[in-house]
Amino acid sequence: MAKTPTLSLRLFAAGSALALACGLTVPASAQQAPQAQPQDAAATSDAGEIKEIVVTAQFRSQKLQDTPLSITAIDANLLASRNQTDLSQIAAQAPNVVLNAQGGAYGSSLGASIRGIGQFDFNPAYEPGVGMYIDDVYYATLTGGIFDLLDLDRVEVLRGPQGTLTGRNSIGGAIKLFSKKPTDENSGTVEAVYGSRQRVDLRGSANFKLAEGLYGRVSGVYKRQNGYVDQLDYGCVYPNNTQGIGARPSSGQNCLIDKLGERNYAGLRASLRYNPNDSIDYIVSGDYTYENRTNAAEVVTSVNPARVSSTYLCGRFCTFANFYAPGNTPPPGLSIPGPWGQVKDGYNMPNRTKFSGWGVSGNGTFKLGDNFNIQSITAYRQYSTQWGTDDDFTPDLNVVGQGYNDLSFWFFSQELRFNGKIGDKIDFTLGGFYSDQKSTYFTRQDIRYIAPGLNFQFLGNDPVNADSKAVFGTVIARPIEGLTLTGGLRYTEEHKDYTFIRQNYDGTVSYFLGALNGVKATFDGNKVDWRVSADYRFSPQVLAYVTVGTGFKGGGVTARPFDAPQALNGSFGPETVTAYEIGLKTDLFDRRLRVNISGFYNDYKDVQLPLITCASLGSNAPCGARQNAGDGKIKGVELEVQANPIEGLAFDGSVSYLDGEWSRIDPRVGNAVLLTDPIATPKWKWAFGVQYRADLGKAGSITPRFDLSYFGRNNNGRITGGAPIDYAAAYTLGNLRLTWRNQPEDLSVSFEVQNLFDKYYTPYRFAAVQAFTGTIYSQVGRPREWAVTVQKKF
């Protein structure tokens, strides 16, 4: 990708941050580092109390129990004790949080929603609905969001709109990852994992004291595991098929082409910290990620024979489709392991997903006296990803729905915060934010299913530009003992433009979509968000709060138009929410029982929904537009509990309830969404964990842990307009871990089993082509897996 002069300037700014950190004179004092606690003491202090976690959700360090927000905060030790190594696993224990690693047509992306509000389409024309942050740096896309939890200090999940604190696209909430900072010690950790399907994980981190006030830290991860859904050669499985599809010469034993659901991931992170005294703290970080794996593990879960040719139907199609279901018998002579085996051929696009990306950031805090400081956060990131998809999932060569995708992206941001304190009564933050980004989306699509018999194929190579500017402020006042009042305001301006390139495979203007070639769609908008809250500490053990605030998901343009009017007239404004919340945070029985509960009511406006008809936009073509086409209400309750009743024994759990209804649906949506439909699912979600650390004296300690999580049935939408809603079935998953540690706590060996009960479940489906091709496919959750982990600290 050629770099523009503007981009070169951004790279220079990020590089200057590195030069600043390396070039400053080093004074002779340093900040002491806290000692790490054992992983099986994840929720417990030395006195057996529930450990305090410090969060920075309101731009300053505060204890979790003093922050008037619904936050699930998870430190590194608790992540390890739950076997959690990537971001998508966090959702199991966080109330009303849905994180799903996307697959199929959406490549290496992470769909996210909190309290029923979010986004799952990777296309750069659309904005995320949950803000993702790494060390206070905004991650602007769903693509590449399947973060490995490498060398983390903690994760903060902020539920509810964070419009004044984190800005646009945090309408559902925000998820913030904080890396371990370099400290003034020489230490490190190495870890090796071996498990099911030749799983191999290698992790390591090292911390160095380079000089007084100058510290470094490096960490790395490598993960490799075979897939668990068999991709088979249809012509090999059915050598006498009526379609005349022959076997591939490259097919392996038992007609195996490949295994889907593979892991092959590597990441590296390095940081340099200049902290000579308590007036200067500057950290420069860089990271690199590489992924090259087979596509997500997916199977056909619905078939409409009316959309399949009679020759195909009367051949092996029904057997072929039904073969995916658990418990069915495979064709004679073919041995497929368990319900995760499948047949999937006719896949003429690459079956691999590739991703590579890197970023650099500079984060510095500079004290201006006892009561004021300035924080500067500068960041640059870029990535490139490629993936192929066969969306009809059939071997019938006359039914097509295939695409190849190549998405490149860069992003630059700069944020400044001025933090101050006026006496003991008032804290405040004033700040500004700027970001600029560009995506280039190359795609090769074969969508002849829309118009059978026509050569409906095209190449796209679409540049998408976006920028955002914001100013914000927060004031925290304590007028009387125990009472805290918080107010926030944020003003945001945003711009997006999308230029459509529509060509035939030979580079000439597309026969069918040529009117779109060179068309630029634009969106410009601005938004003011606000928040007010009051909290009162009745005692050291009990804090109550009430808050009202707003948030928004950015506007955009129609990503997949079928003619120029849909592109030019298909821009839409932001979604908005006004949220009302009341909550209670408690630490009881000498801080051995923590109970946090919250209830909320969201007034959800201008929801961005796909249309069935585009006549109002001046188009008579098949409609691919999205508009602000709905309003509704969402309400719910969330409960989080931690308990350490006796020494060594710890419990944690959560329960969430979510409900709501639509109050307006634009008639252009048709019967795809009805006023009687649930606006948010799943209705119920809960999790429970228990562990006990048994002291073995000189032999060390042993800690068994068991986790159980439930995810209620989820609205997948309708297969066709007016049909009953297709719900993904509810499921319950169990995980087990047993850990031994030596007495010095520097060596541990763990045995774990995930999906202990071998539950077969489908967390996500793709049905966008069902009306044309007659097929729907779904992701299959990972089967039961075991692993052994050895970790050494030094």
PDB file of N, CA and C in Angstrom, residues 39 191 737 739-742 745-750 789-793:
ATOM      1  N   GLN A  39      -1.739 -17.313  40.669  1.00  0.00           N
ATOM      2  CA  GLN A  39      -2.956 -17.305  39.882  1.00  0.00           C
ATOM      3  C   GLN A  39      -4.155 -17.851  40.647  1.00  0.00           C
ATOM      4  N   GLU A 191       5.638 -20.392  29.360  1.00  0.00           N
ATOM      5  CA  GLU A 191       4.511 -21.302  29.508  1.00  0.00           C
ATOM      6  C   GLU A 191       4.374 -22.132  28.244  1.00  0.00           C
ATOM      7  N   ARG A 737     -10.527 -27.244  35.640  1.00  0.00           N
ATOM      8  CA  ARG A 737      -9.075 -27.042  35.659  1.00  0.00           C
ATOM      9  C   ARG A 737      -8.533 -27.494  37.011  1.00  0.00           C
ATOM     10  N   THR A 739      -4.831 -27.374  39.139  1.00  0.00           N
ATOM     11  CA  THR A 739      -3.508 -26.753  39.088  1.00  0.00           C
ATOM     12  C   THR A 739      -2.694 -27.118  40.323  1.00  0.00           C
ATOM     13  N   TRP A 740      -1.460 -27.551  40.095  1.00  0.00           N
ATOM     14  CA  TRP A 740      -0.502 -27.755  41.188  1.00  0.00           C
ATOM     15  C   TRP A 740       0.577 -26.688  41.093  1.00  0.00           C
ATOM     16  N   ARG A 741       0.951 -26.122  42.244  1.00  0.00           N
ATOM     17  CA  ARG A 741       2.048 -25.165  42.322  1.00  0.00           C
ATOM     18  C   ARG A 741       3.025 -25.601  43.394  1.00  0.00           C
ATOM     19  N   ASN A 742       4.300 -25.347  43.127  1.00  0.00           N
ATOM     20  CA  ASN A 742       5.304 -25.668  44.138  1.00  0.00           C
ATOM     21  C   ASN A 742       5.264 -24.609  45.247  1.00  0.00           C
ATOM     22  N   GLU A 745       5.955 -20.954  44.546  1.00  0.00           N
ATOM     23  CA  GLU A 745       4.992 -20.374  43.611  1.00  0.00           C
ATOM     24  C   GLU A 745       5.628 -19.931  42.292  1.00  0.00           C
ATOM     25  N   ASP A 746       6.727 -20.598  41.888  1.00  0.00           N
ATOM     26  CA  ASP A 746       7.340 -20.215  40.624  1.00  0.00           C
ATOM     27  C   ASP A 746       7.241 -21.316  39.559  1.00  0.00           C
ATOM     28  N   LEU A 747       6.586 -22.426  39.895  1.00  0.00           N
ATOM     29  CA  LEU A 747       6.373 -23.520  38.953  1.00  0.00           C
ATOM     30  C   LEU A 747       4.963 -24.049  39.137  1.00  0.00           C
ATOM     31  N   SER A 748       4.256 -24.226  38.021  1.00  0.00           N
ATOM     32  CA  SER A 748       2.895 -24.771  38.106  1.00  0.00           C
ATOM     33  C   SER A 748       2.651 -25.720  36.949  1.00  0.00           C
ATOM     34  N   VAL A 749       1.788 -26.707  37.201  1.00  0.00           N
ATOM     35  CA  VAL A 749       1.337 -27.651  36.182  1.00  0.00           C
ATOM     36  C   VAL A 749      -0.184 -27.728  36.291  1.00  0.00           C
ATOM     37  N   SER A 750      -0.873 -27.536  35.151  1.00  0.00           N
ATOM     38  CA  SER A 750      -2.337 -27.525  35.155  1.00  0.00           C
ATOM     39  C   SER A 750      -2.866 -28.510  34.127  1.00  0.00           C
ATOM     40  N   THR A 789      -0.789 -27.665  30.894  1.00  0.00           N
ATOM     41  CA  THR A 789      -0.017 -26.428  30.861  1.00  0.00           C
ATOM     42  C   THR A 789       1.089 -26.485  31.908  1.00  0.00           C
ATOM     43  N   VAL A 790       2.288 -26.116  31.506  1.00  0.00           N
ATOM     44  CA  VAL A 790       3.412 -25.991  32.433  1.00  0.00           C
ATOM     45  C   VAL A 790       3.900 -24.543  32.370  1.00  0.00           C
ATOM     46  N   GLN A 791       4.008 -23.928  33.539  1.00  0.00           N
ATOM     47  CA  GLN A 791       4.437 -22.532  33.597  1.00  0.00           C
ATOM     48  C   GLN A 791       5.579 -22.381  34.597  1.00  0.00           C
ATOM     49  N   LYS A 792       6.582 -21.596  34.204  1.00  0.00           N
ATOM     50  CA  LYS A 792       7.725 -21.336  35.066  1.00  0.00           C
ATOM     51  C   LYS A 792       7.959 -19.825  35.130  1.00  0.00           C
ATOM     52  N   LYS A 793       8.086 -19.310  36.358  1.00  0.00           N
ATOM     53  CA  LYS A 793       8.402 -17.898  36.571  1.00  0.00           C
ATOM     54  C   LYS A 793       9.846 -17.774  37.029  1.00  0.00           C
TER      55      LYS A 793
END
